[in-house]
XYZ file of C-alpha atoms in Angstrom:
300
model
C 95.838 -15.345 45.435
C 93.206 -17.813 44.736
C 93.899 -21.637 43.647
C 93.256 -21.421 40.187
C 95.641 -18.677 40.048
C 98.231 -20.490 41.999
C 98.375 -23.354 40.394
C 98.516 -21.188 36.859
C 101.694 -20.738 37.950
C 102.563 -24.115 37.716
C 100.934 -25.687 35.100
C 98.340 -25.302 32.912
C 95.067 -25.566 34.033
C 91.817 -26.644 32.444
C 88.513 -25.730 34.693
C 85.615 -27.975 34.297
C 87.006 -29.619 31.933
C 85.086 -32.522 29.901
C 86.894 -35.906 30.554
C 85.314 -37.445 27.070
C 87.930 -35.367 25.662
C 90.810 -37.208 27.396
C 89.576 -41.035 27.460
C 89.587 -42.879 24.024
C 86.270 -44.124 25.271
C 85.096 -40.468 24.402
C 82.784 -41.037 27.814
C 83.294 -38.835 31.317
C 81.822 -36.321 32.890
C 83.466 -32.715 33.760
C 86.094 -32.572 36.142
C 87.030 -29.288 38.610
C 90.598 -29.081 37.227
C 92.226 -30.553 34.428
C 96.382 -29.904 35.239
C 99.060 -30.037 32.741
C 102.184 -29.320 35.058
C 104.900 -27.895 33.252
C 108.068 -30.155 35.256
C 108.951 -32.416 38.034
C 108.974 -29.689 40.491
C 105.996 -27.386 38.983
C 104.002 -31.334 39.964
C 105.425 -31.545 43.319
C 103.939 -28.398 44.011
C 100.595 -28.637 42.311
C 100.254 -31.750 44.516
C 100.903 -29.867 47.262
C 98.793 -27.305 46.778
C 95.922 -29.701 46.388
C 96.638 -31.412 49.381
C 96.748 -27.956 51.385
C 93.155 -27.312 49.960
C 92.004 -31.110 50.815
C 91.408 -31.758 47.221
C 91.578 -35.711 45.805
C 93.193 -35.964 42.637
C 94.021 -38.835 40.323
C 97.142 -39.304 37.923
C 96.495 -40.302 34.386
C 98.159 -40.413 31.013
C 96.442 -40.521 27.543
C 93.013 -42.163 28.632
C 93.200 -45.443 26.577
C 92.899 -47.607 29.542
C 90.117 -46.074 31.415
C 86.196 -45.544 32.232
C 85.353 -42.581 33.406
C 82.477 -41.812 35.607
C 79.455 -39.693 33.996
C 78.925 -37.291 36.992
C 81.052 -34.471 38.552
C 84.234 -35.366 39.799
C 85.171 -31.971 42.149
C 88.869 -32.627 42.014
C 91.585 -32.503 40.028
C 93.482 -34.774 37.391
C 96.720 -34.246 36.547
C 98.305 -35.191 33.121
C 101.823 -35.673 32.478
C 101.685 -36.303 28.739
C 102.355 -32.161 27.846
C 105.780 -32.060 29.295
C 106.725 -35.060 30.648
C 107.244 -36.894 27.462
C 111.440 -36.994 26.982
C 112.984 -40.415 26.953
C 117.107 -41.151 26.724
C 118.360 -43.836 24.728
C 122.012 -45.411 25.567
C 124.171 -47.271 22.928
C 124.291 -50.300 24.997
C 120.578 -50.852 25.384
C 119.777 -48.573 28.414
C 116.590 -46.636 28.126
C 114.796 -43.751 30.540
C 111.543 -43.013 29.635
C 109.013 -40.395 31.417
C 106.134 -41.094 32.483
C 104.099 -39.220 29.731
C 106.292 -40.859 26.766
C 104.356 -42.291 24.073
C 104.599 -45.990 24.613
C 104.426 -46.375 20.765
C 106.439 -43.627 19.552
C 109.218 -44.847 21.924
C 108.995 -48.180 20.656
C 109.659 -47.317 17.120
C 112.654 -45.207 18.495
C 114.212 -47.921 19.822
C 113.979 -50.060 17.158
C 115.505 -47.141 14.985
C 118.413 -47.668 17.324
C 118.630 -51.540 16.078
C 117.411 -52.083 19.830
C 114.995 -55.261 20.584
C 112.755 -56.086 23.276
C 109.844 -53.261 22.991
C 108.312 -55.091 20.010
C 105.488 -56.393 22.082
C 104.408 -52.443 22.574
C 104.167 -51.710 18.961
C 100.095 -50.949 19.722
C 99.973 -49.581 22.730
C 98.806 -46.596 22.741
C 98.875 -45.556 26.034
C 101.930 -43.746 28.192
C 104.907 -44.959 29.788
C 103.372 -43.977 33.208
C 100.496 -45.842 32.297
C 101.830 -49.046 30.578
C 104.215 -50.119 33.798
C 101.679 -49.045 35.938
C 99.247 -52.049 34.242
C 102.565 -54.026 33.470
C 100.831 -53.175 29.578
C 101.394 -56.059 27.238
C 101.198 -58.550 24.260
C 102.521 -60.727 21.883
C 103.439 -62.776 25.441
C 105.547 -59.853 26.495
C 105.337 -57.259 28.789
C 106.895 -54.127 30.287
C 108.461 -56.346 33.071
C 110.258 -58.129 30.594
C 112.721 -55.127 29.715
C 112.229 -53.273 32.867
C 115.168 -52.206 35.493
C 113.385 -49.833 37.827
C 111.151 -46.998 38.166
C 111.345 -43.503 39.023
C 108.806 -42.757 42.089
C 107.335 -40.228 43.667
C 106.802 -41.346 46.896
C 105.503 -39.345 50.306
C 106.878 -36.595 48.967
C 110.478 -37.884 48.149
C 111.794 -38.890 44.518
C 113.560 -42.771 44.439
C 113.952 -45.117 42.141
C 112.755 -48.822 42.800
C 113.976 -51.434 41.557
C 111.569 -53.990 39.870
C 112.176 -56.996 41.792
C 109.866 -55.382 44.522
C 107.383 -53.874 42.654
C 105.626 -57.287 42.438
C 104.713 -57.308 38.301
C 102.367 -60.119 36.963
C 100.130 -59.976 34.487
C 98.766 -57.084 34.154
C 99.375 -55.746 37.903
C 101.852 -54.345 39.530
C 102.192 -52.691 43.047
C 101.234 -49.424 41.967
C 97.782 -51.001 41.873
C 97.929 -51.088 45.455
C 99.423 -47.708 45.768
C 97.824 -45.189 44.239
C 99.775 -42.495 46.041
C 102.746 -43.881 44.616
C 103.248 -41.671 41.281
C 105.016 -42.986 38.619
C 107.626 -40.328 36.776
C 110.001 -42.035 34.607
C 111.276 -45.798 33.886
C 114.514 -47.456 32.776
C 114.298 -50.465 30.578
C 117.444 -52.483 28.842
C 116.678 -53.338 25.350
C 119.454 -56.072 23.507
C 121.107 -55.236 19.957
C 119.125 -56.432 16.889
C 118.377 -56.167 13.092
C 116.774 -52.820 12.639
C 115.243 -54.031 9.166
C 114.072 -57.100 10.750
C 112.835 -55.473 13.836
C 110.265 -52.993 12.336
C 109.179 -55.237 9.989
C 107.902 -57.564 12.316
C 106.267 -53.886 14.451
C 104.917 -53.122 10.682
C 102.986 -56.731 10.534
C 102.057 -56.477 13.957
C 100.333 -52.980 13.696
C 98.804 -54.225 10.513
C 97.730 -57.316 12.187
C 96.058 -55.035 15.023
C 94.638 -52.899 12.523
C 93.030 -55.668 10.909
C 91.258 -57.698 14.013
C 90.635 -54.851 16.225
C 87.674 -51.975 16.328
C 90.646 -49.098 16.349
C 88.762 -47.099 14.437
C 85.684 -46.688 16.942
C 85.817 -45.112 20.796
C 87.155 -48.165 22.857
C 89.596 -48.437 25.884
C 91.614 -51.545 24.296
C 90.743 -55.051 25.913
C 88.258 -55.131 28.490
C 89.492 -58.551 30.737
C 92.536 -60.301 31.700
C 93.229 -63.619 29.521
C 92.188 -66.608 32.081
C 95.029 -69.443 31.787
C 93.227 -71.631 30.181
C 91.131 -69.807 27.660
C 91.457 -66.640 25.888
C 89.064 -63.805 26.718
C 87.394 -62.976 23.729
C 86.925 -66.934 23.218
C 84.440 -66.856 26.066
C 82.506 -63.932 25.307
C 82.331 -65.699 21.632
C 80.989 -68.832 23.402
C 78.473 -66.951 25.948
C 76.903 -65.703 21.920
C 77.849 -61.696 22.958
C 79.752 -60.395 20.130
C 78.025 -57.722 19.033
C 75.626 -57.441 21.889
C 74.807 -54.301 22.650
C 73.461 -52.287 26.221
C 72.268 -48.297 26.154
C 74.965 -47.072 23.937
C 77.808 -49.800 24.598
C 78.775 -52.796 22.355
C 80.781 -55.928 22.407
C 82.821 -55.128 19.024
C 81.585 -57.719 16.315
C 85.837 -57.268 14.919
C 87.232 -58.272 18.545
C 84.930 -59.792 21.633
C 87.404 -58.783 23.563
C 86.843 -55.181 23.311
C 83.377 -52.864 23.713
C 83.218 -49.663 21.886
C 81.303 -46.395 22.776
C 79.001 -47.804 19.720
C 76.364 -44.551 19.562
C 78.986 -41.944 20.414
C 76.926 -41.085 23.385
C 77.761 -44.166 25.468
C 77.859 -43.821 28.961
C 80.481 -44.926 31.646
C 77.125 -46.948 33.130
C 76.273 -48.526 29.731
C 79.863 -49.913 29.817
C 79.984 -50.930 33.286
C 76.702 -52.425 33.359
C 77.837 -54.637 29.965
C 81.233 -55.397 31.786
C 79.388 -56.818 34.394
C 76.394 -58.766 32.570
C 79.448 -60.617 30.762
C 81.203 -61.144 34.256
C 77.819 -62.882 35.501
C 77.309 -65.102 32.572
C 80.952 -66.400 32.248
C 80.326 -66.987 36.263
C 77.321 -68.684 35.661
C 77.854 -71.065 32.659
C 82.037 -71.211 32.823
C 82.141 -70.951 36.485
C 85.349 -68.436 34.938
C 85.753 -65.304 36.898
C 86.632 -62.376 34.631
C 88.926 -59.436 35.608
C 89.186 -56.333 33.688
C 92.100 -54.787 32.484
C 90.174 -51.345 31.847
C 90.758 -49.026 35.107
C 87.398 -47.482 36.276
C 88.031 -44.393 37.893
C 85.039 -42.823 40.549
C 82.855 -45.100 38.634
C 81.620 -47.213 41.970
């Protein structure tokens, strides 16, 4: 028995798969596997298996956070959106989450529930996984703010750690660090609230968001951390790039804050290069370093 058929048993499997399918970018080249495992202990073992046949793999939820390199990636990715989507929700506030949860559709769950504190998440649309792994944010919230701990797998053993040392700040966390740390479920405590007055103020929000961001077109969300002292999108206003546009990428003219896949046939380079010709001319005039929040993956 072959691989492919071996890990079949597992999961499903996608071979040579396109990865514009899976970012909201719509940009990425074809990977050799695209996994889908079917529980906790069908991904142990596709891990494994991969491992055994010295194949790198990367973990990632719905996409909306990520460049994609254009060439051939000859590994694996594995998804945990499929199956790994159930969350719990506790009278008194308690919440577990998987890792492939809808960050969104759990946040309007909650509130359902008359639960506060996941407001701030109302337009994310990322996973679970994903949104501690960035510590995700807005509305000067964050994950961190209602997180307890987080389910880990870890050298091959399952714990939970607790979030005082997994080192969150904005937007990082020490999964950053540890990519071989995976990420499989989190518990947050949410407080008692107004459940009318709670979505409302989710409603105006995602209106809000609707409103002053390019939704509509192939982006990843923002592209760079806030500095301290001046808003992101301020600065690329003030360097004169909104709506500046390289091969098939553009600075949104809605939001400077994000660039869309403007053509439709963007590529992972166009958006890199642009990421970087803003970094150098915030350097140069601002003397402002700018980080991005978007995570390039095999992009180097």
């Amino acid at each position: 028995m072959n691989l492919n058929e071996k890990l079949k048993i597992y999961a499903d499997v996608l071979e040579d798969e396109l990865m514009s399918k899976h970012t909201t970018y719509r940009i990425g080249g074809r990977v050799k596997y695209y996994i889908y495992p079917r529980n906790l202990i069908s991904l142990m073992r596709c891990i494994r298996l991969l491992k055994e046949n010295k194949i790198q793999y990367e973990i990632m939820g719905r996409g909306s956070n990520v460049l994609w390199t254009d060439s051939y990636f000859d590994g694996a990715v594995i998804n945990l959106d499929r199956y790994l989507n159930e969350s719990y929700i506790e009278e008194d506030g308690t919440i577990v989450a998987q890792a492939g949860c809808s960050i969104i559709n759990l946040a309007y769950e909650v509130a359902k529930k008359s639960l506060s504190g996941m407001e701030f998440a109302t337009g994310i649309p990322g996973s679970i996984g994903g949104g501690v792994y960035m510590n995700a944010g807005a509305y000067k919230s964050d994950f961190s703010s209602i997180l307890e701990a987080v389910m880990v797998l870890k050298d091959e053993q399952i714990l939970w750690m607790q979030k005082d040392d997994l080192m969150f700040g904005y937007r990082k966390s020490s999964f950053q660090s540890h990519p071989d740390w995976i990420i499989l479920a989190a518990k947050f405590k949410c407080k008692p609230g107004n459940r009318e007055e709670i979505l409302a103020l989710m409603d105006s929000r995602r209106e809000r968001r609707l409103a002053s961001q390019p939704l509509d077109r192939p982006c990843a969300g923002s592209v760079f951390r806030n500095p301290e002292t001046i808003p992101a999108w301020k600065i690329v206003d003030e360097l004169g790039l909104r709506g500046f546009t390289l091969g098939g990428a553009q600075v949104s003219e809605k939001h400077s804050n994000f660039i869309i896949n403007a053509s439709g046939q963007a590529k992972a380079e166009d958006v890199k290069q642009l990421i970087a010709y803003i970094q150098e001319q915030a350097k140069e005039k601002f003397e402002i370093e700018l980080i991005t929040e978007v995570e390039h993956f095999n992009c180097e």
